[in-house]
Every structure is written in C-alpha cells, then in structure tokens.
Coordinates of C-alpha atoms in Angstrom, one line a residue:
M1 CA -0.1 0.0 0.0
T2 CA 1.4 3.4 -0.7
V3 CA 2.3 5.5 2.1
R4 CA 0.8 9.1 2.1
R5 CA 3.2 11.9 1.8
N6 CA 1.1 14.7 3.0
V7 CA 3.3 17.7 1.8
T8 CA 2.7 19.7 -1.3
P9 CA 5.2 22.2 -2.8
R10 CA 3.4 24.9 -0.7
A11 CA 3.2 22.7 2.3
S12 CA 7.0 22.0 1.9
A13 CA 7.7 25.6 1.8
A14 CA 5.5 26.3 4.9
L15 CA 7.4 23.3 6.7
V16 CA 10.7 25.0 6.0
L17 CA 9.3 28.2 7.5
T18 CA 7.7 26.4 10.3
T19 CA 11.1 24.9 11.3
L20 CA 12.9 28.1 11.2
L21 CA 10.1 29.6 13.2
T22 CA 10.3 26.9 15.6
A23 CA 13.9 27.4 16.1
S24 CA 13.5 31.1 16.8
L25 CA 10.7 30.5 19.2
L26 CA 12.0 28.0 21.5
T27 CA 12.2 30.6 24.2
S28 CA 8.6 32.0 23.9
C29 CA 7.0 28.4 23.5
S30 CA 8.7 26.9 26.4
G31 CA 7.4 29.7 28.6
E32 CA 10.8 31.4 29.3
S33 CA 11.0 35.3 29.4
G34 CA 14.2 35.2 27.1
N35 CA 16.1 37.6 29.5
D36 CA 18.5 34.8 30.5
S37 CA 19.7 33.0 27.5
R38 CA 21.7 30.5 29.7
S39 CA 18.6 29.6 31.5
A40 CA 16.6 29.2 28.4
A41 CA 19.2 27.1 26.7
S42 CA 19.4 24.9 29.9
S43 CA 15.7 24.5 29.8
A44 CA 15.6 23.6 26.1
S45 CA 18.2 21.0 26.5
A46 CA 16.5 19.5 29.6
T47 CA 12.9 19.3 28.0
P48 CA 13.0 19.5 24.1
H49 CA 10.8 22.1 22.5
G50 CA 7.3 20.7 22.1
Y51 CA 8.0 17.5 24.0
V52 CA 4.9 15.6 25.1
E53 CA 5.4 12.5 27.3
G54 CA 4.5 9.1 25.6
A55 CA 4.1 10.9 22.2
Q56 CA 6.3 11.2 19.1
E57 CA 6.5 14.4 17.4
A58 CA 6.6 14.5 13.5
A59 CA 7.2 17.1 10.8
E60 CA 4.0 16.2 9.0
Q61 CA 0.3 16.0 9.9
Q62 CA -0.4 12.5 11.4
S63 CA -3.9 11.9 10.2
R64 CA -6.1 9.0 11.4
L65 CA -9.7 8.1 10.5
L66 CA -12.1 6.8 13.4
L67 CA -14.6 4.2 12.0
N68 CA -17.5 2.5 13.4
D69 CA -20.3 -0.1 12.3
P70 CA -23.3 0.7 14.5
V71 CA -25.0 -2.5 13.9
G72 CA -22.1 -4.9 14.5
G73 CA -20.3 -2.5 17.0
D74 CA -16.8 -2.9 15.4
S75 CA -14.6 0.2 15.6
R76 CA -11.4 0.8 13.8
V77 CA -8.7 3.5 13.6
L78 CA -7.1 3.8 10.2
D79 CA -3.6 5.5 10.0
L80 CA -3.4 7.4 7.0
V81 CA 0.4 7.8 7.1
T82 CA 1.1 4.0 7.4
G83 CA -2.0 2.4 6.1
K84 CA -2.3 0.4 9.3
V85 CA -5.7 -0.4 10.8
H86 CA -6.1 -0.6 14.6
K87 CA -8.9 -2.3 16.3
T88 CA -10.7 -0.7 19.3
A89 CA -13.6 -1.5 21.7
R90 CA -16.9 -2.5 20.2
V91 CA -19.6 0.3 20.5
E92 CA -23.0 -1.1 19.4
G93 CA -25.8 1.4 18.5
A94 CA -23.9 4.5 17.9
V95 CA -25.9 7.3 16.1
R96 CA -23.1 9.8 15.9
L97 CA -19.3 10.1 15.9
G98 CA -17.8 13.4 16.7
T99 CA -14.2 14.6 17.3
D100 CA -12.3 17.4 18.6
G101 CA -9.2 16.8 16.7
R102 CA -7.8 14.1 18.8
F103 CA -10.5 12.2 20.6
G104 CA -13.5 10.6 19.1
Y105 CA -16.9 10.5 20.8
L106 CA -19.0 7.7 19.8
H107 CA -22.8 8.6 20.9
A108 CA -25.1 5.6 22.0
S109 CA -28.2 5.2 24.0
G110 CA -26.2 4.0 27.0
G111 CA -23.5 6.6 26.9
T112 CA -20.7 8.2 24.9
H113 CA -17.7 6.2 24.4
V114 CA -14.4 8.1 24.4
L115 CA -11.7 6.9 22.1
D116 CA -8.2 8.4 21.9
S117 CA -7.0 8.2 18.3
G118 CA -3.5 9.0 19.3
A119 CA -3.1 11.7 16.7
W120 CA -3.2 15.4 17.1
M121 CA -1.7 18.8 16.4
V122 CA -1.0 21.7 18.6
D123 CA -1.2 25.0 16.9
H124 CA 1.0 27.9 18.3
G125 CA -0.3 30.4 15.6
D126 CA 3.1 30.9 14.0
H127 CA 4.2 27.3 14.0
V128 CA 2.4 23.8 14.4
H129 CA 3.5 20.6 16.2
Y130 CA 2.1 17.2 15.0
Y131 CA 2.0 14.4 17.4
S132 CA 1.3 10.5 17.3
A133 CA 0.8 8.1 20.2
A134 CA -0.9 4.7 20.8
V135 CA -4.6 4.3 20.1
R136 CA -6.4 3.9 23.4
D137 CA -10.1 3.4 24.6
V138 CA -10.5 5.8 27.3
G139 CA -14.0 4.8 28.5
E140 CA -17.5 6.2 28.9
L141 CA -19.1 9.7 29.5
P142 CA -22.5 9.3 31.2
A143 CA -24.3 11.1 28.4
G144 CA -26.2 9.5 25.6
R145 CA -27.0 9.8 22.1
Q146 CA -28.1 13.4 22.2
A147 CA -25.1 14.8 24.0
Q148 CA -23.0 17.5 22.6
V149 CA -19.2 17.4 23.2
R150 CA -17.0 20.5 22.6
S151 CA -13.3 20.8 23.7
D152 CA -10.3 22.7 23.7
V153 CA -7.0 22.0 25.2
V154 CA -8.0 22.4 28.8
V155 CA -11.6 21.5 29.1
T156 CA -14.1 19.2 27.4
A157 CA -17.8 20.3 27.9
V158 CA -20.5 17.7 27.6
T159 CA -24.1 19.0 27.3
D160 CA -26.9 16.5 27.5
E161 CA -30.5 16.5 25.8
D162 CA -31.8 18.3 28.9
G163 CA -29.3 21.1 28.6
Q164 CA -27.3 20.2 31.7
T165 CA -23.5 20.6 31.2
V166 CA -20.6 18.9 32.7
L167 CA -16.9 19.8 32.3
Y168 CA -14.1 17.4 32.0
D169 CA -10.4 18.0 32.5
R170 CA -9.0 17.5 29.0
R171 CA -5.5 17.0 30.4
K172 CA -6.8 14.0 32.3
L173 CA -8.5 12.6 29.1
E174 CA -5.0 12.6 27.7
R175 CA -3.9 10.5 30.3
G176 CA -6.7 8.0 29.9
K177 CA -8.7 9.2 32.8
I178 CA -12.5 10.7 32.9
V179 CA -12.4 13.4 35.6
S180 CA -15.1 16.0 36.1
S181 CA -13.9 19.4 36.7
G182 CA -17.3 21.1 37.3
T183 CA -21.0 21.6 36.4
P184 CA -22.2 24.8 35.4
A185 CA -25.4 25.9 37.0
G186 CA -28.5 26.4 34.8
V187 CA -29.9 25.1 31.6
H188 CA -28.2 25.7 28.3
T189 CA -29.7 25.6 24.8
G190 CA -27.4 23.9 22.2
A191 CA -23.7 23.0 22.9
V192 CA -21.6 24.8 25.4
V193 CA -18.3 25.8 23.4
P194 CA -15.1 26.4 25.1
Y195 CA -13.2 29.6 23.6
E196 CA -10.3 31.8 24.7
E197 CA -10.2 30.4 28.3
H198 CA -14.0 30.9 28.6
L199 CA -17.2 29.0 27.8
L200 CA -19.9 30.3 25.3
A201 CA -23.5 29.1 25.9
F202 CA -27.0 30.1 25.2
V203 CA -29.6 30.4 27.9
E204 CA -33.4 31.4 27.8
E205 CA -34.1 34.5 29.7
G206 CA -37.0 36.8 29.3
G207 CA -38.7 34.8 26.5
S208 CA -35.7 35.0 24.2
T209 CA -32.4 33.0 23.7
K210 CA -29.4 35.0 24.7
L211 CA -25.7 34.4 24.6
V212 CA -23.6 34.3 27.8
V213 CA -19.9 33.8 28.5
L214 CA -19.0 31.7 31.6
D215 CA -15.7 31.3 33.1
R216 CA -13.9 27.8 33.3
K217 CA -15.9 26.9 36.4
G218 CA -19.2 27.9 34.8
K219 CA -19.9 31.4 36.5
R220 CA -21.3 34.0 34.1
V221 CA -18.7 36.8 33.5
A222 CA -20.3 38.4 30.5
S223 CA -23.6 38.8 28.8
P224 CA -23.1 40.3 25.3
D225 CA -26.3 42.2 24.3
V226 CA -27.2 39.8 21.5
E227 CA -30.1 37.2 20.9
C228 CA -30.2 34.1 18.7
E229 CA -33.3 32.4 17.9
E230 CA -33.3 28.7 17.6
P231 CA -29.6 28.2 18.0
R232 CA -28.1 25.0 16.1
G233 CA -24.7 24.5 14.8
D234 CA -21.2 25.8 15.7
A235 CA -17.7 26.0 14.4
V236 CA -14.4 27.3 15.7
T237 CA -12.4 29.3 13.1
R238 CA -9.3 31.5 13.4
R239 CA -11.5 34.6 13.5
G240 CA -13.8 33.4 16.1
V241 CA -16.6 31.1 17.0
V242 CA -19.7 30.7 14.5
L243 CA -22.9 30.0 16.1
G244 CA -26.0 29.1 13.9
C245 CA -29.2 31.2 14.3
A246 CA -32.7 31.1 12.5
D247 CA -31.6 34.4 10.7
G248 CA -28.1 33.4 10.0
A249 CA -25.1 33.3 12.3
L250 CA -23.4 35.0 15.0
L251 CA -19.5 35.5 15.0
V252 CA -18.2 35.6 18.6
R253 CA -14.7 37.0 19.3
A254 CA -12.6 37.8 22.2
Q255 CA -10.9 41.3 21.8
D256 CA -8.8 43.1 24.5
G257 CA -10.4 40.9 27.1
A258 CA -13.8 41.6 26.1
F259 CA -16.4 39.3 23.9
T260 CA -18.1 40.6 21.0
A261 CA -20.8 39.2 18.7
D262 CA -21.4 40.2 15.1
R263 CA -24.5 39.2 13.2
I264 CA -23.9 37.6 9.8
P265 CA -27.5 37.5 8.4
Y266 CA -28.7 35.6 5.3
G267 CA -29.9 38.7 3.9
E268 CA -33.1 37.0 2.8
D269 CA -36.1 35.0 4.3
V270 CA -34.8 31.6 4.4
P271 CA -37.4 28.5 5.1
T272 CA -36.7 26.5 8.1
K273 CA -35.8 23.3 6.3
E274 CA -33.3 25.3 4.3
R275 CA -31.4 26.9 7.3
A276 CA -27.9 25.8 8.2
V277 CA -27.9 23.9 11.3
S278 CA -24.6 22.0 11.3
F279 CA -21.4 23.0 9.8
R280 CA -18.5 21.3 8.2
Q281 CA -15.0 22.7 7.5
R282 CA -11.4 22.1 7.4
P283 CA -10.4 22.4 11.1
G284 CA -9.4 26.0 11.6
S285 CA -10.7 27.2 8.1
D286 CA -12.9 30.5 7.7
T287 CA -15.0 28.8 5.1
L288 CA -18.0 26.8 6.4
T289 CA -20.3 24.6 4.6
A290 CA -24.0 23.4 5.5
P291 CA -26.9 21.7 3.6
A292 CA -29.4 24.2 2.5
G293 CA -32.2 21.8 2.3
D294 CA -32.2 18.8 0.1
E295 CA -30.6 20.1 -3.0
A296 CA -28.3 23.0 -2.1
V297 CA -25.3 23.9 0.0
W298 CA -24.6 27.2 2.0
V299 CA -21.2 28.4 2.0
L300 CA -20.3 30.9 4.8
D301 CA -17.2 32.9 4.3
V302 CA -16.4 34.2 7.7
S303 CA -13.7 36.6 6.7
K304 CA -16.1 38.5 4.2
R305 CA -19.1 37.9 6.5
T306 CA -21.0 36.5 3.3
W307 CA -23.5 33.5 2.8
T308 CA -23.4 31.9 -0.6
R309 CA -26.2 29.4 -1.7
V310 CA -24.8 26.8 -4.3
D311 CA -27.5 24.8 -6.0
T312 CA -26.2 21.4 -6.4
G313 CA -28.9 18.8 -6.7
P314 CA -29.6 16.2 -4.0
V315 CA -27.1 16.4 -1.3
V316 CA -25.8 13.7 1.0
A317 CA -22.8 15.5 2.3
A318 CA -20.6 18.6 1.7
N319 CA -17.4 20.3 2.7
T320 CA -14.7 22.5 1.5
A321 CA -11.0 23.0 2.1
G322 CA -11.7 26.8 2.0
E323 CA -9.3 29.5 0.7
G324 CA -10.4 29.4 -2.8
S325 CA -10.7 25.7 -3.1
A326 CA -13.7 23.9 -4.6
L327 CA -17.1 23.1 -2.8
L328 CA -17.0 19.2 -2.4
V329 CA -20.5 17.8 -2.5
L330 CA -21.3 13.9 -2.3
E331 CA -24.6 13.5 -4.1
T332 CA -27.1 10.9 -4.3
D333 CA -25.9 9.4 -7.6
G334 CA -23.0 8.2 -5.5
S335 CA -20.4 10.6 -6.9
L336 CA -18.4 13.4 -5.5
H337 CA -18.8 16.7 -7.2
G338 CA -16.7 19.8 -7.2
Y339 CA -18.2 23.4 -7.4
D340 CA -16.8 26.6 -8.1
I341 CA -18.3 28.7 -5.1
A342 CA -18.3 32.1 -6.8
T343 CA -20.1 30.9 -10.0
G344 CA -22.0 27.9 -8.6
K345 CA -20.7 25.8 -11.6
R346 CA -19.7 22.3 -11.4
T347 CA -16.0 21.9 -12.1
A348 CA -15.3 18.2 -11.5
R349 CA -17.0 14.9 -10.9
T350 CA -15.7 11.3 -9.8
K351 CA -17.2 8.0 -10.8
P352 CA -19.6 6.8 -8.5
L353 CA -18.0 6.0 -5.1
L354 CA -21.0 4.7 -3.0
T355 CA -22.2 1.1 -3.0
G356 CA -25.9 0.6 -2.9
E357 CA -28.7 3.3 -2.9
G358 CA -30.9 5.3 -0.6
W359 CA -28.3 7.9 0.6
G360 CA -29.5 11.4 1.6
G361 CA -31.7 10.3 4.3
T362 CA -32.3 12.2 7.8
D363 CA -31.2 9.3 10.1
G364 CA -27.8 11.0 10.7
R365 CA -25.7 8.0 9.2
N366 CA -24.9 9.2 5.8
P367 CA -21.4 9.1 4.4
V368 CA -19.4 12.0 5.2
I369 CA -16.7 14.1 3.6
E370 CA -13.6 14.8 5.7
V371 CA -11.0 17.4 4.6
D372 CA -7.6 18.1 5.5
R373 CA -4.8 20.3 4.0
S374 CA -4.3 18.2 0.9
R375 CA -6.9 15.4 0.8
A376 CA -10.5 14.6 1.2
Y377 CA -11.9 11.2 2.6
V378 CA -15.3 9.6 1.8
N379 CA -16.6 6.6 3.4
D380 CA -18.6 4.0 1.5
P381 CA -20.2 1.7 4.0
E382 CA -21.8 -0.9 2.0
G383 CA -18.8 -1.3 -0.1
K384 CA -16.6 -1.5 3.1
K385 CA -14.1 1.2 1.8
V386 CA -12.7 4.7 2.5
F387 CA -11.7 6.7 -0.6
E388 CA -8.7 9.3 -0.5
I389 CA -9.4 12.2 -2.8
D390 CA -6.9 14.7 -4.2
Y391 CA -9.3 17.8 -4.3
N392 CA -6.7 19.9 -6.0
D393 CA -6.3 17.3 -8.9
D394 CA -9.7 17.2 -10.6
L395 CA -11.0 15.1 -7.6
R396 CA -8.7 12.4 -8.6
V397 CA -9.1 9.1 -6.4
A398 CA -5.6 8.9 -4.9
R399 CA -6.1 5.8 -2.8
S400 CA -8.9 3.5 -1.6
F401 CA -8.7 1.5 1.7
G402 CA -10.6 -1.8 2.0
L403 CA -11.9 -2.6 5.3
D404 CA -13.4 -5.6 7.5
I405 CA -16.2 -3.5 8.5
E406 CA -18.8 -1.2 7.2
P407 CA -17.5 2.1 8.0
V408 CA -21.0 3.8 8.6
L409 CA -19.6 6.6 10.9
M410 CA -16.3 8.3 10.1
A411 CA -14.3 11.1 11.6
E412 CA -10.6 12.4 11.0
T413 CA -8.1 13.3 13.7
G414 CA -4.6 14.7 13.9
R415 CA -5.5 17.9 11.8

C-alpha cells in the first residue's frame, strides 16, 4: 500500500518556514522570558521544545480516521500515514461520531464512548506541532446519544439533551482518565463551546435566547447584548466562533479581554428546512459549509461575512478546504462533485463512489466528507471502503482502503 506523503510544494515551503520559526521561538513556546539566555538554553536541553510525554513528534500531519459500524459495533482506527488499521473496543448502536481533533466521541443510547485516536496537532499560531501516540479506549461519559461534546486544550464540555452541562479535565483525558472538573449551573440551549479560556453558551431569559460567557468554573462573567433564535450548529475558526441562528449566524470574538458578537444574516428569508443547522469545515478554516435543504449547500465565508447558496442537486454531504478551493458535494448519484463557489458551476466529478442506494436520508448516518490540508476522505459503508481524494487534482482518487467492517460513521483526527 502506498504511504501517504502529505506535503505539497506549498506545504514543503511552509514546513521549512515552520522549522525556522520553531527554532526562533524555543524561548517563547517553552514559557521562558528570554532575559537569561543560559537559563533558556538549559531548559530547552532538559526538555526539548514541544516535548509531550508518551508521544512522538513529526514534521508532517499524522492523520487518522475513526470508523464504526453501529450494527455490529466494530470500531477501527485507520492510520493514513502508514495505512495500518487498529482495532478498538466495540460500540453498538452509535448514532453519531464526533471529534475534537484527537478524541472520538461515539454517541449511543447507553452513553458516549471516548476513544483516543493517538493523533493530534498543537497550533501555536506561528508554528505547528504534530504528534502521534498509541490508540487507546478511554471509557464512557454518562451522556447519551443526544449529548453534544465540545473541547479545547484544557476542558471538554458535555451538554446532554436536557441542557445540563458537565465539564471534564481535558488533560486527564489525555492520560486516559475521565475526571469531572465542574458543573455549570443552569440549563443551556445547544452546545456549550470552550473558547479563549471561557465557555460560550445560550440560555433562555425573558422569553428569548441569549448568549452568555462563562468562566472555566461555569460562572457567568459577561452577557453580550445579543439574541439568537433557535440556535443550532457551531464551528471554531481562526476569526472566532460561529454560532448558527434562525436568521443566519453570530461571530463571537475575544478582543482586549472583552467578548463581541457580530451578526452575519442570510440577507433573505430562509425557510426553516433550508437553514444551516450543522457546519462542516477543514479544521481552523474560515469557510464553512452546511446543507441548504435537500438540493443546495450554504457556504459561509467568515472573513467576508457573506453567505453563498450553491444549487447542487440532491445532497448527501458537503465540505470544503476553503481559501479558494472547490466546494465538495457528495450527491445521491454516489459521486463526489466539485463546484466553483463564486459561480456555482460544477468543475469536476468522480465516478460513483458509493455502493448501494438510498443515501441522503435524515437518520444522521449518511457518508461524510472529511477534509484536511491536501486530501478529502469519503466513506462507502456498503462497499467497506474509504476513498482518499486529491481535491486539487480534479477530484482524483489517490487511494482507496478496503476494510473488514462497514464504516458507517467516520471522523478524521490529527488535523
């Protein structure tokens, strides 16, 4: 099997720059003030820059795919660098698989199973560290199929279907332990999202849904003067957190210690069934996608504060790498289609990738499109395959992975 080399010419240049920046940033990243060069050098030699106990650091992204068959309960982790497949604990009846970039969360009726994929990245803004470690089953969170899990590097917030939120120590999760760090008071509407050492949440007050900012212990510290009708969907970007509302979205940012919330309205009346209620993106990207009903896709450009509706035909899944890349749409014909976002014209199409028929339902178990910096991945459950797509080369199928399970649920980590 061909080993993935996930470095394009542009990525190679970026890697060189990253290496240079890393060398120059040893002091700042290791927490030293830089006033005593001998102290900084001693610290760097004792603990190498970026060192993480139990993990290996790599120069390239260490992507892995988490896969699950809800009927049989079999789960796998596919290492996209080596092509190796790892078996993990069986989880039957899962209805969703989420990820925070490292951990997978398999939501079933009896609870949420936490799986450490052993692949992650640490983004310092001006340079990035990529890590790999052993795959590990962490355990169960006492929150079922409707739970919403959101994380940053410090805290994991789990909100159940009744709006109750429990916070977990993320660093303990990294050590294989599930330890609660607090329970914010009150009932929250939608997911509680960790952001900039705080928590963003919606609460019902005075007959409306309002945004509030909580500290790490769940105490309210700010209440931006903004409402959001029927909040659904959220995404973290480099420009802030996007929160979906009935009339569009809110962009929440932290500036000079204060939190602001800017509206990004659709600019038109959008029927309920055509609203954006779940976002997909390349992690960190400022370009988000969401189904706009059954036969179109919304593209939200956060940097320009604009929504674009692309009429595509029957949609199974959508995603994009952003930054001028094509909109990727998996349609009910089983093929992956590429669209120019600005013009709405189709620019590329694969042969049918999906085996069987009936995709495009509302049971939440449709195939998905995962996107990283150079490849996209599409799961074919009935065909027991995952396809790797080079979206910069007319949607060329670069590799396909045969599996011993039906990969109904899929999520990518290490990005």
